[in-house]
Short mmCIF file of N, CA, C and O in Angstrom, two decimals:
data_model
loop_
_atom_site.label_atom_id
_atom_site.label_comp_id
_atom_site.label_asym_id
_atom_site.label_seq_id
_atom_site.Cartn_x
_atom_site.Cartn_y
_atom_site.Cartn_z
N UNK X 1 -36.60 74.96 33.84
CA UNK X 1 -35.76 74.70 32.51
C UNK X 1 -35.71 75.67 31.45
O UNK X 1 -36.57 74.90 31.23
N UNK X 2 -34.95 76.16 31.34
CA UNK X 2 -35.03 76.90 29.89
C UNK X 2 -34.57 76.06 28.55
O UNK X 2 -33.35 75.55 28.93
N UNK X 3 -34.68 75.87 27.62
CA UNK X 3 -34.58 75.01 26.22
C UNK X 3 -34.03 76.16 25.63
O UNK X 3 -34.22 77.44 25.44
N UNK X 4 -32.90 75.83 24.98
CA UNK X 4 -32.06 76.99 23.95
C UNK X 4 -32.75 76.83 22.43
O UNK X 4 -32.70 74.83 21.67
N UNK X 5 -33.22 77.94 21.81
CA UNK X 5 -34.10 77.71 20.70
C UNK X 5 -33.43 78.53 20.07
O UNK X 5 -33.77 79.61 20.60
N UNK X 6 -34.02 78.99 18.87
CA UNK X 6 -33.08 79.63 17.65
C UNK X 6 -34.08 79.64 16.24
O UNK X 6 -34.56 78.57 16.26
N UNK X 7 -34.30 80.61 15.79
CA UNK X 7 -35.08 80.55 14.31
C UNK X 7 -34.38 80.59 13.37
O UNK X 7 -33.16 81.71 13.63
N UNK X 8 -34.13 79.44 12.92
CA UNK X 8 -32.81 79.63 11.44
C UNK X 8 -34.01 79.51 10.51
O UNK X 8 -32.93 79.47 9.38
N UNK X 9 -34.81 79.81 10.26
CA UNK X 9 -35.63 80.38 8.86
C UNK X 9 -34.88 81.85 8.72
O UNK X 9 -34.26 83.14 9.52
N UNK X 10 -34.70 81.87 7.02
CA UNK X 10 -33.97 83.41 6.70
C UNK X 10 -35.11 84.66 6.53
O UNK X 10 -36.40 84.62 6.14
N UNK X 11 -34.49 85.87 7.29
CA UNK X 11 -35.44 86.83 7.21
C UNK X 11 -35.05 87.59 6.28
O UNK X 11 -33.92 87.99 6.00
N UNK X 12 -35.87 88.16 5.38
CA UNK X 12 -35.15 89.24 4.51
C UNK X 12 -34.85 90.30 4.56
O UNK X 12 -33.86 90.86 3.66
N UNK X 13 -35.13 90.75 5.37
CA UNK X 13 -34.58 92.08 5.89
C UNK X 13 -32.95 91.79 6.82
O UNK X 13 -32.50 92.88 7.08
N UNK X 14 -32.72 90.78 7.49
CA UNK X 14 -31.64 90.46 7.71
C UNK X 14 -30.49 89.76 6.53
O UNK X 14 -30.31 88.49 5.96
N UNK X 15 -29.23 90.01 6.72
CA UNK X 15 -28.03 90.42 5.36
C UNK X 15 -27.74 88.24 6.51
O UNK X 15 -27.41 88.21 5.06
N UNK X 16 -27.22 88.16 7.38
CA UNK X 16 -27.18 87.27 7.42
C UNK X 16 -27.82 85.96 8.55
O UNK X 16 -28.06 86.62 10.02
N UNK X 17 -29.33 85.05 8.06
CA UNK X 17 -29.51 84.91 9.16
C UNK X 17 -29.14 84.37 10.51
O UNK X 17 -30.04 84.23 11.18
N UNK X 18 -28.03 83.69 10.07
CA UNK X 18 -27.29 83.26 11.65
C UNK X 18 -26.41 84.30 11.99
O UNK X 18 -25.63 83.96 13.24
N UNK X 19 -26.57 85.34 11.76
CA UNK X 19 -25.83 86.64 13.13
C UNK X 19 -25.90 86.69 14.34
O UNK X 19 -24.89 86.50 15.26
N UNK X 20 -27.14 86.02 14.83
CA UNK X 20 -27.34 86.27 16.35
C UNK X 20 -26.60 85.09 16.58
O UNK X 20 -26.06 84.97 17.90
N UNK X 21 -27.04 83.69 16.17
CA UNK X 21 -25.87 82.39 16.79
C UNK X 21 -24.90 82.92 16.68
O UNK X 21 -24.13 82.54 17.44
N UNK X 22 -23.96 83.58 15.18
CA UNK X 22 -22.37 83.76 15.50
C UNK X 22 -22.59 84.61 16.35
O UNK X 22 -21.58 84.20 17.76
N UNK X 23 -22.89 85.59 17.22
CA UNK X 23 -22.85 85.86 17.83
C UNK X 23 -22.78 85.11 19.25
O UNK X 23 -21.50 85.26 20.06
N UNK X 24 -23.28 84.91 19.13
CA UNK X 24 -23.88 83.60 20.59
C UNK X 24 -22.61 82.79 20.61
O UNK X 24 -21.99 82.23 21.73
N UNK X 25 -22.16 82.36 19.74
CA UNK X 25 -21.21 80.93 19.66
C UNK X 25 -19.91 81.96 20.15
O UNK X 25 -19.16 80.87 21.05
N UNK X 26 -19.57 82.66 19.43
CA UNK X 26 -18.38 83.54 19.79
C UNK X 26 -18.18 83.71 21.11
O UNK X 26 -17.11 83.62 21.84
N UNK X 27 -19.44 84.59 21.79
CA UNK X 27 -19.10 84.85 22.90
C UNK X 27 -19.50 83.66 24.05
O UNK X 27 -18.28 83.86 24.71
N UNK X 28 -19.83 82.66 23.71
CA UNK X 28 -19.91 81.53 24.63
C UNK X 28 -18.65 80.60 24.71
O UNK X 28 -18.26 79.90 25.53
N UNK X 29 -18.11 80.37 23.18
CA UNK X 29 -16.75 79.96 23.01
C UNK X 29 -15.69 80.71 23.89
O UNK X 29 -14.81 80.34 24.58
N UNK X 30 -15.55 82.09 23.61
CA UNK X 30 -14.65 82.98 24.59
C UNK X 30 -14.76 82.82 26.17
O UNK X 30 -13.66 82.86 26.35
N UNK X 31 -16.08 83.01 26.75
CA UNK X 31 -16.13 82.66 28.01
C UNK X 31 -15.65 81.14 28.33
O UNK X 31 -15.40 81.28 29.59
N UNK X 32 -16.00 79.86 27.68
CA UNK X 32 -16.23 78.78 28.09
C UNK X 32 -14.50 78.75 28.04
O UNK X 32 -13.74 77.67 29.05
N UNK X 33 -13.29 79.15 26.82
CA UNK X 33 -11.90 78.92 26.56
C UNK X 33 -11.19 79.72 27.73
O UNK X 33 -10.61 79.52 28.09
N UNK X 34 -12.16 80.98 28.01
CA UNK X 34 -11.26 81.85 29.10
C UNK X 34 -11.29 80.80 30.67
O UNK X 34 -10.10 81.16 31.13
N UNK X 35 -12.84 80.34 30.88
CA UNK X 35 -12.74 79.68 32.20
C UNK X 35 -11.48 78.54 32.12
O UNK X 35 -11.05 78.11 32.96
N UNK X 36 -11.49 77.76 30.57
CA UNK X 36 -10.63 76.26 30.74
C UNK X 36 -9.32 76.67 31.00
O UNK X 36 -8.50 76.17 31.40
N UNK X 37 -8.70 78.11 30.13
CA UNK X 37 -7.44 78.12 30.10
C UNK X 37 -6.70 79.49 30.76
O UNK X 37 -5.67 79.58 31.20
N UNK X 38 -7.74 79.87 31.91
CA UNK X 38 -6.66 81.34 32.60
C UNK X 38 -6.66 82.47 31.81
O UNK X 38 -6.34 83.50 32.20
N UNK X 39 -6.96 82.40 30.18
CA UNK X 39 -7.07 83.58 29.62
C UNK X 39 -8.11 84.70 29.91
O UNK X 39 -9.01 84.17 30.30
N UNK X 40 -7.54 85.69 29.53
CA UNK X 40 -9.12 86.33 29.91
C UNK X 40 -9.65 86.14 28.89
O UNK X 40 -9.71 86.21 27.81
N UNK X 41 -11.08 87.13 29.16
CA UNK X 41 -12.46 86.86 28.42
C UNK X 41 -12.30 87.96 27.19
O UNK X 41 -12.34 87.32 25.85
N UNK X 42 -11.33 88.71 27.18
CA UNK X 42 -11.50 89.69 26.41
C UNK X 42 -10.13 89.37 25.18
O UNK X 42 -10.43 89.25 24.56
N UNK X 43 -9.31 88.34 26.22
CA UNK X 43 -8.26 88.15 24.63
C UNK X 43 -8.76 87.01 23.85
O UNK X 43 -8.63 86.77 22.83
N UNK X 44 -9.49 85.79 24.25
CA UNK X 44 -10.63 85.09 23.86
C UNK X 44 -11.02 86.11 22.80
O UNK X 44 -11.46 85.52 21.22
N UNK X 45 -12.06 86.49 23.22
CA UNK X 45 -13.28 87.25 21.91
C UNK X 45 -12.49 88.02 20.98
O UNK X 45 -13.09 88.04 20.10
N UNK X 46 -11.48 88.89 21.35
CA UNK X 46 -10.29 89.31 20.37
C UNK X 46 -10.33 88.28 19.06
O UNK X 46 -10.36 88.51 17.97
N UNK X 47 -10.14 86.99 19.49
CA UNK X 47 -9.35 86.09 18.25
C UNK X 47 -10.80 85.26 18.34
O UNK X 47 -10.65 85.19 17.02
N UNK X 48 -11.82 85.38 18.67
CA UNK X 48 -12.75 85.02 18.32
C UNK X 48 -13.91 85.36 17.14
O UNK X 48 -15.08 85.04 16.98
N UNK X 49 -13.46 86.37 17.41
CA UNK X 49 -14.41 87.68 16.78
C UNK X 49 -13.90 88.21 15.25
O UNK X 49 -14.45 89.08 14.54
N UNK X 50 -12.78 87.67 15.19
CA UNK X 50 -12.33 87.96 14.22
C UNK X 50 -13.50 87.49 12.52
O UNK X 50 -14.37 86.75 12.45
N UNK X 51 -13.24 87.80 11.24
CA UNK X 51 -13.59 87.74 10.27
C UNK X 51 -13.43 85.25 10.29
O UNK X 51 -14.71 85.51 9.68
N UNK X 52 -12.62 85.47 10.12
CA UNK X 52 -12.27 84.00 9.78
C UNK X 52 -13.28 83.28 10.90
O UNK X 52 -13.76 82.17 10.67
N UNK X 53 -12.70 83.61 12.21
CA UNK X 53 -13.75 82.62 13.12
C UNK X 53 -15.28 83.22 12.66
O UNK X 53 -15.88 81.98 13.43
N UNK X 54 -15.80 84.16 12.94
CA UNK X 54 -16.91 84.35 12.70
C UNK X 54 -17.75 83.28 11.22
O UNK X 54 -18.65 82.87 11.30
N UNK X 55 -16.60 83.57 10.60
CA UNK X 55 -17.03 82.93 8.83
C UNK X 55 -17.55 81.26 9.64
O UNK X 55 -18.27 80.43 9.06
N UNK X 56 -16.29 80.53 10.36
CA UNK X 56 -16.00 79.56 10.69
C UNK X 56 -17.35 79.17 11.15
O UNK X 56 -17.80 78.04 11.44
N UNK X 57 -17.65 80.09 12.43
CA UNK X 57 -18.73 79.55 13.49
C UNK X 57 -20.19 79.39 12.58
O UNK X 57 -20.69 78.49 12.31
N UNK X 58 -19.87 80.41 11.53
CA UNK X 58 -21.55 80.58 10.95
C UNK X 58 -21.83 79.11 9.48
O UNK X 58 -22.32 78.56 9.83
N UNK X 59 -20.08 78.64 9.47
CA UNK X 59 -20.63 77.76 8.09
C UNK X 59 -20.67 76.16 9.13
O UNK X 59 -21.14 75.56 8.34
N UNK X 60 -19.77 76.72 10.34
CA UNK X 60 -19.98 74.99 10.75
C UNK X 60 -21.29 74.93 11.27
O UNK X 60 -21.98 73.38 11.21
N UNK X 61 -21.89 75.76 12.16
CA UNK X 61 -23.36 75.79 12.65
C UNK X 61 -24.49 75.48 11.78
O UNK X 61 -25.41 74.87 11.87
N UNK X 62 -24.60 75.99 10.38
CA UNK X 62 -25.57 76.23 9.38
C UNK X 62 -25.20 74.69 8.85
O UNK X 62 -26.27 74.24 8.57
N UNK X 63 -23.99 74.65 8.95
CA UNK X 63 -24.07 72.83 8.36
C UNK X 63 -24.64 71.82 9.19
O UNK X 63 -25.38 71.16 8.95
N UNK X 64 -24.29 71.79 10.61
CA UNK X 64 -24.42 71.37 11.20
C UNK X 64 -26.30 71.32 11.52
O UNK X 64 -26.90 70.11 12.04
N UNK X 65 -26.98 72.32 11.72
CA UNK X 65 -27.89 72.16 11.59
C UNK X 65 -28.88 71.71 10.58
O UNK X 65 -29.91 71.31 10.61
N UNK X 66 -28.41 71.93 9.33
CA UNK X 66 -29.02 71.55 7.92
C UNK X 66 -28.75 69.87 8.52
O UNK X 66 -29.42 69.01 7.60
N UNK X 67 -27.68 68.99 9.04
CA UNK X 67 -27.83 67.69 9.09
C UNK X 67 -28.49 67.41 10.36
O UNK X 67 -28.59 66.26 10.42
N UNK X 68 -29.26 68.34 10.92
CA UNK X 68 -30.22 68.07 11.80
C UNK X 68 -29.56 67.78 13.33
O UNK X 68 -30.30 67.18 13.71
N UNK X 69 -28.49 68.38 13.46
CA UNK X 69 -27.70 68.38 15.11
C UNK X 69 -28.79 69.26 15.57
O UNK X 69 -29.38 70.07 15.42
N UNK X 70 -28.65 68.84 16.88
CA UNK X 70 -29.34 69.60 18.11
C UNK X 70 -28.84 71.49 17.78
O UNK X 70 -27.56 71.09 17.44
N UNK X 71 -28.61 72.59 18.61
CA UNK X 71 -28.82 74.04 18.46
C UNK X 71 -27.48 73.30 19.30
O UNK X 71 -26.06 73.94 18.98
N UNK X 72 -27.06 73.29 20.57
CA UNK X 72 -26.20 72.69 21.36
C UNK X 72 -25.53 72.15 20.68
O UNK X 72 -24.30 72.26 20.92
N UNK X 73 -25.44 70.85 19.97
CA UNK X 73 -24.57 70.12 19.21
C UNK X 73 -23.98 70.71 18.52
O UNK X 73 -22.71 70.99 17.62
N UNK X 74 -24.66 71.68 17.65
CA UNK X 74 -24.02 72.34 16.57
C UNK X 74 -23.66 73.31 17.25
O UNK X 74 -22.32 74.15 16.40
N UNK X 75 -24.03 74.17 17.67
CA UNK X 75 -23.00 75.71 18.64
C UNK X 75 -21.80 74.48 19.32
O UNK X 75 -20.71 75.44 19.14
N UNK X 76 -21.63 73.61 19.80
CA UNK X 76 -20.57 72.75 20.41
C UNK X 76 -19.32 72.80 18.88
O UNK X 76 -18.25 73.41 19.11
N UNK X 77 -20.18 72.00 18.41
CA UNK X 77 -19.29 71.47 16.95
C UNK X 77 -18.23 73.11 16.31
O UNK X 77 -17.11 73.09 16.02
N UNK X 78 -19.44 74.36 16.52
CA UNK X 78 -18.62 75.33 15.68
C UNK X 78 -17.43 76.24 16.81
O UNK X 78 -16.93 76.33 16.02
N UNK X 79 -18.00 76.34 17.80
CA UNK X 79 -17.22 76.85 18.53
C UNK X 79 -15.67 75.92 18.86
O UNK X 79 -14.94 76.82 19.13
N UNK X 80 -15.72 75.00 18.83
CA UNK X 80 -14.26 74.07 18.65
C UNK X 80 -13.87 74.33 17.76
O UNK X 80 -12.66 74.06 17.71
N UNK X 81 -14.29 74.20 16.26
CA UNK X 81 -14.01 75.03 15.15
C UNK X 81 -12.89 75.98 15.28
O UNK X 81 -11.91 76.27 14.68
N UNK X 82 -13.88 76.94 15.66
CA UNK X 82 -13.34 78.30 15.89
C UNK X 82 -11.98 78.06 16.70
O UNK X 82 -11.10 79.09 16.46
N UNK X 83 -11.79 77.62 17.86
CA UNK X 83 -11.16 77.55 18.95
C UNK X 83 -9.70 76.46 17.90
O UNK X 83 -8.42 77.05 17.98
N UNK X 84 -10.03 75.42 17.29
CA UNK X 84 -8.95 74.61 16.96
C UNK X 84 -8.29 75.84 15.90
O UNK X 84 -7.52 75.54 15.62
N UNK X 85 -9.11 76.44 15.25
CA UNK X 85 -8.51 77.38 13.92
C UNK X 85 -7.51 78.53 14.32
O UNK X 85 -7.26 79.45 13.87
N UNK X 86 -8.11 79.26 15.63
CA UNK X 86 -7.63 80.53 15.74
C UNK X 86 -6.88 80.28 17.11
O UNK X 86 -5.94 82.01 17.57
N UNK X 87 -6.53 79.44 18.06
CA UNK X 87 -6.04 79.35 19.57
C UNK X 87 -5.51 78.51 19.42
O UNK X 87 -4.09 77.97 19.82
N UNK X 88 -5.34 76.59 19.22
CA UNK X 88 -5.07 76.09 19.61
C UNK X 88 -5.20 75.26 18.10
O UNK X 88 -6.09 74.25 17.62
N UNK X 89 -3.87 73.72 18.29
CA UNK X 89 -4.05 73.31 17.31
C UNK X 89 -4.19 71.65 18.36
O UNK X 89 -3.07 71.52 18.91
N UNK X 90 -5.43 70.95 18.01
CA UNK X 90 -5.59 69.93 18.67
C UNK X 90 -6.12 68.64 17.81
O UNK X 90 -6.61 68.69 16.80
N UNK X 91 -5.62 67.67 18.34
CA UNK X 91 -5.93 66.05 17.29
C UNK X 91 -7.64 66.07 17.45
O UNK X 91 -8.08 66.86 18.13
N UNK X 92 -8.33 65.13 16.43
CA UNK X 92 -9.42 64.49 16.57
C UNK X 92 -10.00 64.39 17.74
O UNK X 92 -11.05 64.16 17.69
N UNK X 93 -9.35 63.34 18.58
CA UNK X 93 -9.71 62.66 20.00
C UNK X 93 -10.05 64.24 21.24
O UNK X 93 -11.13 63.68 21.38
N UNK X 94 -8.52 64.51 20.71
CA UNK X 94 -9.18 66.15 22.13
C UNK X 94 -10.32 67.01 21.34
O UNK X 94 -10.97 67.68 22.27
N UNK X 95 -10.21 67.03 20.27
CA UNK X 95 -11.54 68.09 19.77
C UNK X 95 -12.95 67.38 19.68
O UNK X 95 -13.15 68.02 20.34
N UNK X 96 -12.65 65.91 19.88
CA UNK X 96 -14.18 65.50 20.07
C UNK X 96 -14.68 65.60 21.73
O UNK X 96 -15.40 65.95 22.39
N UNK X 97 -13.19 65.68 22.66
CA UNK X 97 -13.79 65.96 23.96
C UNK X 97 -13.65 67.05 24.29
O UNK X 97 -15.32 67.88 25.03
N UNK X 98 -13.45 68.18 23.42
CA UNK X 98 -13.50 69.72 23.48
C UNK X 98 -15.09 69.60 23.07
O UNK X 98 -15.94 70.78 23.69
N UNK X 99 -15.58 69.20 21.72
CA UNK X 99 -17.27 69.38 21.90
C UNK X 99 -18.27 68.88 22.77
O UNK X 99 -19.11 69.90 23.02
N UNK X 100 -17.45 67.88 23.30
CA UNK X 100 -18.37 67.45 24.58
C UNK X 100 -18.16 68.55 25.17
O UNK X 100 -19.38 68.73 25.81
N UNK X 101 -17.53 68.90 26.14
CA UNK X 101 -17.40 69.83 27.16
C UNK X 101 -17.86 71.10 26.83
O UNK X 101 -18.91 71.79 27.63
N UNK X 102 -18.15 72.00 25.54
CA UNK X 102 -18.45 73.17 25.13
C UNK X 102 -19.84 72.42 25.49
O UNK X 102 -20.78 73.73 25.46
N UNK X 103 -20.74 71.62 24.72
CA UNK X 103 -22.09 71.33 24.50
C UNK X 103 -22.52 71.39 26.16
O UNK X 103 -23.34 71.92 26.39
N UNK X 104 -21.73 70.82 26.83
CA UNK X 104 -22.51 70.92 28.00
C UNK X 104 -22.51 72.11 29.37
O UNK X 104 -23.15 72.46 29.69
N UNK X 105 -21.07 73.08 28.82
CA UNK X 105 -21.26 74.31 28.84
C UNK X 105 -22.77 74.99 28.14
O UNK X 105 -23.11 75.19 29.19
N UNK X 106 -22.57 74.89 26.89
CA UNK X 106 -23.85 75.62 26.58
C UNK X 106 -25.16 74.78 26.97
O UNK X 106 -26.04 76.41 27.43
N UNK X 107 -25.56 73.90 27.18
CA UNK X 107 -27.16 73.19 27.72
C UNK X 107 -26.86 74.09 29.51
O UNK X 107 -27.42 74.10 29.84
N UNK X 108 -25.64 73.67 30.24
CA UNK X 108 -25.63 74.23 31.76
C UNK X 108 -25.85 75.69 31.45
O UNK X 108 -26.58 76.36 32.51
N UNK X 109 -25.00 76.20 30.86
CA UNK X 109 -25.67 77.85 30.49
C UNK X 109 -27.20 78.29 30.20
O UNK X 109 -27.47 79.05 30.93
N UNK X 110 -27.81 77.83 29.63
CA UNK X 110 -28.61 77.59 28.80
C UNK X 110 -30.29 77.60 30.08
O UNK X 110 -30.80 78.07 30.09
N UNK X 111 -29.36 76.37 31.32
CA UNK X 111 -30.42 75.62 31.99
C UNK X 111 -30.28 77.48 32.83
O UNK X 111 -31.56 77.43 34.00
N UNK X 112 -29.88 77.73 32.81
CA UNK X 112 -29.60 78.56 34.30
C UNK X 112 -30.08 80.28 33.96
O UNK X 112 -30.36 80.85 34.85
N UNK X 113 -30.69 80.17 32.83
CA UNK X 113 -31.23 81.56 32.34
C UNK X 113 -32.24 81.89 33.07
O UNK X 113 -33.40 80.66 33.11
#
């Protein structure tokens, strides 16, 4: 079983210490949303890699990590915020369901690596 680990320390040579995680979040969210909706991964990827989406993913992920969330929980929270702000308006209850589904998807994906 592989566990999800990411280095959250700032590297002076890296402009954004979360850049790799943002890439992971947007790619994972695009694949997951594509699977749920039947939209192509390319279509979802285009929407989830805009500057707004990347900024949202970074900010939410960083906040979640700072609050002590696990990587899977932080990734799921960031991914659902990206979906909510770029693709579809959903209420809080549905957002909570989507967050749980994406968290489970992330966990399954990581254990299959």
